[in-house]
Coordinates of C-alpha atoms in Angstrom, one line a residue:
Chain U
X1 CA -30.2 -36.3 61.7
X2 CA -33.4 -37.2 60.8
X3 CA -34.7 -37.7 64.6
X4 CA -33.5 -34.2 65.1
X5 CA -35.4 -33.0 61.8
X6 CA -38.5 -34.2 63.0
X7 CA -38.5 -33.2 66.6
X8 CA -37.8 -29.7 65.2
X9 CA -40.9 -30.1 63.3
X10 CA -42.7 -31.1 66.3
X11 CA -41.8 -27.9 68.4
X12 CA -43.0 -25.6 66.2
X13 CA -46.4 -26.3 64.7
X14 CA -48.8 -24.4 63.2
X15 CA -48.0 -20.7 63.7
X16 CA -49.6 -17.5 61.7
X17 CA -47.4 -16.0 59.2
X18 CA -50.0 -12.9 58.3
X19 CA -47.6 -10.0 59.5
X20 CA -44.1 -11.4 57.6
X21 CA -44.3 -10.3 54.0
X22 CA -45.0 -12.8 51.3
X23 CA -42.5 -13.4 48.9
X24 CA -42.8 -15.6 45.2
X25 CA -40.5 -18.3 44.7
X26 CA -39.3 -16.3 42.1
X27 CA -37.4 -14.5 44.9
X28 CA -36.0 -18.1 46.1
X29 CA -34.5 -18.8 42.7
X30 CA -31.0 -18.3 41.0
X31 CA -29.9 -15.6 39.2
X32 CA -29.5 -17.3 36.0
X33 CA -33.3 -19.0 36.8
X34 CA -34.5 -15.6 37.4
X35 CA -33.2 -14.5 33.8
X36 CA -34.6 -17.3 32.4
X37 CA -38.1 -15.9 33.6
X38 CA -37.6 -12.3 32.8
X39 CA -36.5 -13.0 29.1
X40 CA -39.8 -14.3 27.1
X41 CA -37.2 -14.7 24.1
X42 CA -35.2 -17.5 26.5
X43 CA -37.9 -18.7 28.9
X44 CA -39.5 -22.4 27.1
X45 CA -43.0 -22.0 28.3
X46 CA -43.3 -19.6 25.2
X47 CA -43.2 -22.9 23.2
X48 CA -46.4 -23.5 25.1
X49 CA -47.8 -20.0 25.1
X50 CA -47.2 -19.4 21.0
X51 CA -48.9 -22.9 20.7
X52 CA -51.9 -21.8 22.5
X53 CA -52.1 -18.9 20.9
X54 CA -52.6 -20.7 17.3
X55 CA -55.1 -22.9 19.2
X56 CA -57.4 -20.2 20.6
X57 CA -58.1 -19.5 17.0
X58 CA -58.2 -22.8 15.8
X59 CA -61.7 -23.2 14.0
X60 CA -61.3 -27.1 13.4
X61 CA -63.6 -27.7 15.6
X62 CA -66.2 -25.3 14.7
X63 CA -65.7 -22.5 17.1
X64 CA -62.4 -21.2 17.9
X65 CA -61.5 -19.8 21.8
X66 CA -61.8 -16.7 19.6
X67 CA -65.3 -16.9 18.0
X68 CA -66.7 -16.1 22.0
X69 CA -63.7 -14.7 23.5
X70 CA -62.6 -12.4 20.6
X71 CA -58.7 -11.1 21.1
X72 CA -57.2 -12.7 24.5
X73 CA -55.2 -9.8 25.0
X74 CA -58.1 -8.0 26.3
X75 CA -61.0 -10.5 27.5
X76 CA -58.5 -12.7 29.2
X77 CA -56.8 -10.0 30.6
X78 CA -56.9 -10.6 34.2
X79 CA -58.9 -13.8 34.3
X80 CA -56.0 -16.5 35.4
X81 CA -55.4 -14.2 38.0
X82 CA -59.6 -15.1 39.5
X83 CA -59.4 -18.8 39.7
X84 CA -60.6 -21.1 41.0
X85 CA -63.7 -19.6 40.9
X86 CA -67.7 -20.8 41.4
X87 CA -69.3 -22.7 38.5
X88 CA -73.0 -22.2 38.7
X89 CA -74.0 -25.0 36.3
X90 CA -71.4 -27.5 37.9
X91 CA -72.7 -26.2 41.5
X92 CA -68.7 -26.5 42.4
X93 CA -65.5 -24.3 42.1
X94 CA -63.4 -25.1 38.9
X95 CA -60.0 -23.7 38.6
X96 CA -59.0 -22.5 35.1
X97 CA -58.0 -26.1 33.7
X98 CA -61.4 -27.3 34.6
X99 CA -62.8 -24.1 33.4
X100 CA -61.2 -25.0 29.8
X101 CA -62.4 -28.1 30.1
X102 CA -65.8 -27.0 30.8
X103 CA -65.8 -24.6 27.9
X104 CA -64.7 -27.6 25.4
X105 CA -67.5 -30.1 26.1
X106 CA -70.3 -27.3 26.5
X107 CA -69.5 -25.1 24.0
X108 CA -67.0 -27.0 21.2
X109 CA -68.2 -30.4 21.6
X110 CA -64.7 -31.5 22.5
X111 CA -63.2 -34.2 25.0
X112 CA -62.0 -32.8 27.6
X113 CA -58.0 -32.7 28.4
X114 CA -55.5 -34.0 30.4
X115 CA -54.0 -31.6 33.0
X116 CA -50.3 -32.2 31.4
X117 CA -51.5 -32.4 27.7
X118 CA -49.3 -30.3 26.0
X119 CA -53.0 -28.9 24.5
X120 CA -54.1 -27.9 28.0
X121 CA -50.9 -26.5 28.9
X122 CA -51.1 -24.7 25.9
X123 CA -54.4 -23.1 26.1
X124 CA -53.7 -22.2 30.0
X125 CA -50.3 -20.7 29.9
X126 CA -51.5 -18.5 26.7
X127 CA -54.6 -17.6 29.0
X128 CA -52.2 -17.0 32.0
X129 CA -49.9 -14.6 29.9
X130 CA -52.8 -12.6 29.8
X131 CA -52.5 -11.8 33.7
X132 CA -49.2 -10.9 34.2
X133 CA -48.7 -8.1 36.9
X134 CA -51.8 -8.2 37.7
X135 CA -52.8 -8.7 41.5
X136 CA -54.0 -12.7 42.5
X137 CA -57.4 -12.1 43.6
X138 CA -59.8 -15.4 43.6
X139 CA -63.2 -14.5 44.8
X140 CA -63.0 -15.9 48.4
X141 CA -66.3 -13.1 49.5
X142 CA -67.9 -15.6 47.2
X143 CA -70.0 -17.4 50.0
X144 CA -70.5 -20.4 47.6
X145 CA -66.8 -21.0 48.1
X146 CA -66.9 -21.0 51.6
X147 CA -67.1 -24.4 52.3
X148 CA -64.3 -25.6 49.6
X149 CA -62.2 -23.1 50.7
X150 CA -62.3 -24.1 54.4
X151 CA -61.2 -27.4 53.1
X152 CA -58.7 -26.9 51.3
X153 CA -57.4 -24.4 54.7
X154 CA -57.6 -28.2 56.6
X155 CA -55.8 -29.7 54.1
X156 CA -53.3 -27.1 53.9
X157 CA -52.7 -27.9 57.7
X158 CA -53.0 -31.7 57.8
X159 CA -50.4 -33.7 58.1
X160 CA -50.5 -36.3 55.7
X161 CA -48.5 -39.4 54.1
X162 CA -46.3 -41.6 55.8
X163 CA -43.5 -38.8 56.9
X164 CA -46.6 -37.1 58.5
X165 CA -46.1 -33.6 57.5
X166 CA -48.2 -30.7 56.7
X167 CA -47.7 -27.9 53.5
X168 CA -47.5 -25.5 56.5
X169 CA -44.6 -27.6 58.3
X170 CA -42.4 -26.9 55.1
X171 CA -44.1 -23.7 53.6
X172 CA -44.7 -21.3 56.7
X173 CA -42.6 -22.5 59.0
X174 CA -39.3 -23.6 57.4
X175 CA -39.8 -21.5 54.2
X176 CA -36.8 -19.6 53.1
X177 CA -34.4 -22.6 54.6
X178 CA -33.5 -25.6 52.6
X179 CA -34.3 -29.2 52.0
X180 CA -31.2 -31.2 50.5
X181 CA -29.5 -28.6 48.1
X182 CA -33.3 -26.5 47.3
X183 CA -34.7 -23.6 49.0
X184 CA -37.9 -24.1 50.3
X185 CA -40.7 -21.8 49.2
X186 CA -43.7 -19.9 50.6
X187 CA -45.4 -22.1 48.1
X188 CA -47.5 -19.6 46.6
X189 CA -48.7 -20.5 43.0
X190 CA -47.8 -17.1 41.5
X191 CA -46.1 -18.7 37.9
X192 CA -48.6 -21.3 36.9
X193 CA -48.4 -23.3 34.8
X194 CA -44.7 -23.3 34.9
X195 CA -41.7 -24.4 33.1
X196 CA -39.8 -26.3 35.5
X197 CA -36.2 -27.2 34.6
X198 CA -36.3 -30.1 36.6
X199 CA -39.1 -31.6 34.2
X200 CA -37.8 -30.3 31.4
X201 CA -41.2 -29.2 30.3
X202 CA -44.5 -27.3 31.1
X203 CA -46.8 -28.7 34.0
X204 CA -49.7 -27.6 35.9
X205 CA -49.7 -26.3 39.8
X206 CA -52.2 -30.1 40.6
X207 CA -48.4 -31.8 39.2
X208 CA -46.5 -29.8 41.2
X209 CA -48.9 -30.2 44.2
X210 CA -48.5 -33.9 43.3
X211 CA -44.8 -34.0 43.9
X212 CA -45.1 -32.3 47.6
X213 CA -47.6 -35.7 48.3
X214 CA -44.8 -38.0 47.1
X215 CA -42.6 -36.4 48.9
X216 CA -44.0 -37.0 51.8
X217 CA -45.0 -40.3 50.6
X218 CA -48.8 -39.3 50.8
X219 CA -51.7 -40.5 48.8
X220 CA -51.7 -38.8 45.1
X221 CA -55.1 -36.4 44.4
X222 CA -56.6 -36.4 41.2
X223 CA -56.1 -33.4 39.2
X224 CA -59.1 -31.2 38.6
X225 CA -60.8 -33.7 41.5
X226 CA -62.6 -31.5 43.9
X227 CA -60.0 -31.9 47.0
X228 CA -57.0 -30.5 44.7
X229 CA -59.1 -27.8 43.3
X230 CA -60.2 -26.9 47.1
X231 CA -56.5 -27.0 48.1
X232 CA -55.5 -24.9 44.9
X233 CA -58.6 -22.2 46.1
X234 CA -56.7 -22.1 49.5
X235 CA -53.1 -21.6 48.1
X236 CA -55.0 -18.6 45.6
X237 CA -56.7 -16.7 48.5
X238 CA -53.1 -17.4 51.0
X239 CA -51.5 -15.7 47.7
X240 CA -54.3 -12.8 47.1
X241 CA -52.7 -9.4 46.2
X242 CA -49.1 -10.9 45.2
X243 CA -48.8 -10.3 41.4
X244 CA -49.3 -13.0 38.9
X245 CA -46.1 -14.0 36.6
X246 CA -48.1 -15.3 33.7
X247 CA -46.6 -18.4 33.1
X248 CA -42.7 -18.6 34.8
X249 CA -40.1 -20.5 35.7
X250 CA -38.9 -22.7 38.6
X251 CA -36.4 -25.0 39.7
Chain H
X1 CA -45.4 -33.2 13.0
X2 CA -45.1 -30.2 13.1
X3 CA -42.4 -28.5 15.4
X4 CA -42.6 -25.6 17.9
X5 CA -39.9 -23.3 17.5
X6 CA -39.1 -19.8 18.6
X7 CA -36.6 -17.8 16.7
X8 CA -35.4 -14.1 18.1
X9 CA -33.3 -11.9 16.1
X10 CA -33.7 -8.3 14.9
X11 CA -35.5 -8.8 11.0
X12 CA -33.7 -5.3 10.1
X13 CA -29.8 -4.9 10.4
X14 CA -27.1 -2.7 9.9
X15 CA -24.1 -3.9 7.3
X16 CA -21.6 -5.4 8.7
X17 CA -23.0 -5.1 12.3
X18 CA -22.9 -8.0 14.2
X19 CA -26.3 -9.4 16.0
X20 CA -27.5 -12.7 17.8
X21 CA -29.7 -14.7 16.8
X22 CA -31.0 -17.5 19.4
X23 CA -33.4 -20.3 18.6
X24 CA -35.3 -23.0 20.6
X25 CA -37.2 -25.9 19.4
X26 CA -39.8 -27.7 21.4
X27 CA -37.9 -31.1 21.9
X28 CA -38.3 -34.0 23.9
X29 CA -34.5 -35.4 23.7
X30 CA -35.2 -38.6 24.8
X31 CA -31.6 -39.9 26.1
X32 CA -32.6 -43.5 25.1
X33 CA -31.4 -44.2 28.5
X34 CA -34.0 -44.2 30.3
X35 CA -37.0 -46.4 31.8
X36 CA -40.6 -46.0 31.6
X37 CA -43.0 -47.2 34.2
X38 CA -43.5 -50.4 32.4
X39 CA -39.8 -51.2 33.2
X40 CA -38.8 -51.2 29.2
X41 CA -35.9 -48.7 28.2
X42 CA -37.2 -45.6 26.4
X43 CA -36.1 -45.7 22.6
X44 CA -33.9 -42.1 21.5
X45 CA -35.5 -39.6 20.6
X46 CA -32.7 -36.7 19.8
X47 CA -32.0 -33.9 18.1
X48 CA -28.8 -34.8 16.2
X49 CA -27.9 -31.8 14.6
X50 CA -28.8 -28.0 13.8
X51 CA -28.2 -25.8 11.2
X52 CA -28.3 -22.5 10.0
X53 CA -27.1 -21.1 6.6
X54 CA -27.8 -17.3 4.9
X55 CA -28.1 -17.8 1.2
X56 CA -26.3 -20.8 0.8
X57 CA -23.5 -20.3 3.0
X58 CA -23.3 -22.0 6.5
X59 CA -23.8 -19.5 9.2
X60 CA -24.0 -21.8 12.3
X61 CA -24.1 -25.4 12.6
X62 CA -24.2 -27.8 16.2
X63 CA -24.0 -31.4 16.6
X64 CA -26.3 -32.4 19.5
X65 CA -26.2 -35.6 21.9
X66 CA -28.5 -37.4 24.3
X67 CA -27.1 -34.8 27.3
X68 CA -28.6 -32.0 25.8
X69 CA -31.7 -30.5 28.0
X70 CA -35.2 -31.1 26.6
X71 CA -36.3 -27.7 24.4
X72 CA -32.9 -26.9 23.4
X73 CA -32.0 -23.7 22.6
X74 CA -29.0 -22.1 20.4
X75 CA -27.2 -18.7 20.6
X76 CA -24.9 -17.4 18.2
X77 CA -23.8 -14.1 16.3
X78 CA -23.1 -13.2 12.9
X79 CA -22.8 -10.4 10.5
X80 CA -24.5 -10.0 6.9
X81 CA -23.3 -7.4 4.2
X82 CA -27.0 -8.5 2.3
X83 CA -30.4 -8.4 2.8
X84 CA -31.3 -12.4 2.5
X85 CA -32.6 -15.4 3.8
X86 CA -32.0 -17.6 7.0
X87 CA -33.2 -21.0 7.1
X88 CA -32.8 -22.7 10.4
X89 CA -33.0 -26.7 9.8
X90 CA -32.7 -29.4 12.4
X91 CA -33.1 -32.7 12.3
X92 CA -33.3 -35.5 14.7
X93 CA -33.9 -39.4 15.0
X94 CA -36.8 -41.0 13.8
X95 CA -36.1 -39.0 10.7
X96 CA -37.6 -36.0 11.8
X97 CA -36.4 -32.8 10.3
X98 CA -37.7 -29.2 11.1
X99 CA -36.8 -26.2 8.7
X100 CA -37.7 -22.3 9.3
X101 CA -37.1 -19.7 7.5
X102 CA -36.4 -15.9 8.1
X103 CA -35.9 -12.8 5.9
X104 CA -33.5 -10.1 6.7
X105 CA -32.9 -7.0 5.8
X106 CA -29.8 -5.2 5.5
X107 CA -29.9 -1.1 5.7

């Protein structure tokens, strides 16, 4: 079984997908998963998302998210939607954790957090609430991202770990079939951060990224390292124009 | 510590009408069965039991148990002839105890 697996792997390799349509994993989903999402009053990530929004006007630490940003509903609107994007002080591309990051230590004095803090995911999914519907569009005309971005397009293609298999093997090629008893995705990072039943919590795209690597028994990146933040730029600009869920659901 | 909850109902209802009300709690609910990366079983950490009463008088109530999902979350009807309050309590190992409270409105 698994020598026929893999010589079907070999056959096809890397073929372009541009012309097929794209489609979220929302669409790869149950019914009763899908509800989940489309009711804020059921979905759990809106223990995160009220959380955040009592911390972007927390003033304990002297300046609130507020104090700059003012109401989220209208400078935020939009904004998870353009990450990763270029940080001109940093001289690399941050995605929005990083960029949260960047905006406690320079302009709060604060230690930075852990991508799965329940802090970071609080701030992020109230931030990412903020974009729903509206289109995924990183700046990839940015030339500054050029070189990140072709990066994280190797990486994207590479096969890695020791089953020796590439995102696109699984995510272009055999997307819409299954693995075990799960559908395999286009793997586009519409819904993050998500809720995902299967951690029974909030988590951040770089975890979920994480468990594709151990599943093909690959070594773990860093998250926020520059590699996993060139790889998340890829999997934004593959995703461009598909709208963003705000924070979701999955499997 | 200070719990996460999220409670949706309607604040304003009509006698004698019945409504839902569904709550969730942010919630661990460690089984007690489980082992960390150091090898060592993870210690309980449950919800053990959630209540809701209008004015004195028990509306709802739930024993819970380790296979209850992390966050859990509650659903159930009822009908009010009063305006009033709700207070949702629940309470959980470690002696940790969580209590909200609503106002309704009757028209």
């Amino acid at each position: 079984m698994i020598a026929v697996l893999l010589v079907g792997l070999c056959a096809v390799d890397v073929v372009a997908q541009s012309d097929k349509p794209r489609r979220s994993g929302f669409e790869f989903m149950s019914a009763a998963t899908q509800a989940l999402q489309r009711d804020d009053e059921q979905n759990p990530v809106m223990l995160w998302v009220k959380d955040g929004a009592r911390r972007w006007n927390d003033v304990s630490a002297g300046f609130a998210c507020a104090g700059c940003h003012g109401e989220a509903q209208q400078s935020m609107r939009g904004v998870a939607a353009r990450y990763p994007a270029w940080d001109e002080q940093l001289g690399a591309p941050v995605n929005l954790q990083r960029r949260i990051n960047l905006c406690r230590e320079r302009h709060q004095q604060q230690p930075p957090l852990g991508s799965e803090d329940d802090a970071m995911l609080a701030l992020e999914s109230f931030v990412a609430l903020q974009s729903r519907g509206v289109p995924i569009a990183p700046p990839a005309a940015d030339p500054r991202l050029a070189a990140a971005l072709d990066r994280g397009s190797q990486m994207y293609s590479s096969r890695i770990g020791q089953l020796a298999l590439s995102c696109a093997q699984c995510h272009d090629q055999l997307a819409g079939g299954r693995l075990g008893g799960s559908a395999i995705p286009e793997g586009h990072p519409t819904a993050y951060p998500i809720y995902r039943l299967q951690w029974q919590s909030a988590g951040s795209l770089a975890r979920r990224l994480r468990g594709c690597f151990r599943g093909v028994r690959a070594e773990q990146l860093a998250p926020m390292s520059s590699e996993m933040i060139a790889l998340e730029l890829f999997l934004a600009v593959r995703a461009a124009g598909m709208p963003h869920e705000g924070p979701g659901v999955r499997p | 510590m200070s719990a996460r909850t999220l409670i949706d109902m309607p604040r304003r209802v009509r006698r004698g009408e019945a409504f839902e009300i569904r709550a969730m709690i942010g919630h661990p609910m460690e089984t007690g069965y489980r082992r960390g990366a150091d090898g060592d079983r993870l210690p309980r950490d449950i919800l053990t039991e959630f209540g809701c009463v209008f004015d004195g008088e028990p509306v709802f109530s739930a024993k819970l148990y380790p296979a209850i999902s992390a966050n859990p979350f509650l659903s159930f009807s009822m009908t009010a002839d009063r305006s009033g309050e709700l207070v949702f309590r629940w309470r959980g190992d470690r002696g940790f105890s969580h209590t909200e409270r609503v106002n309704l409105v009757v028209e």
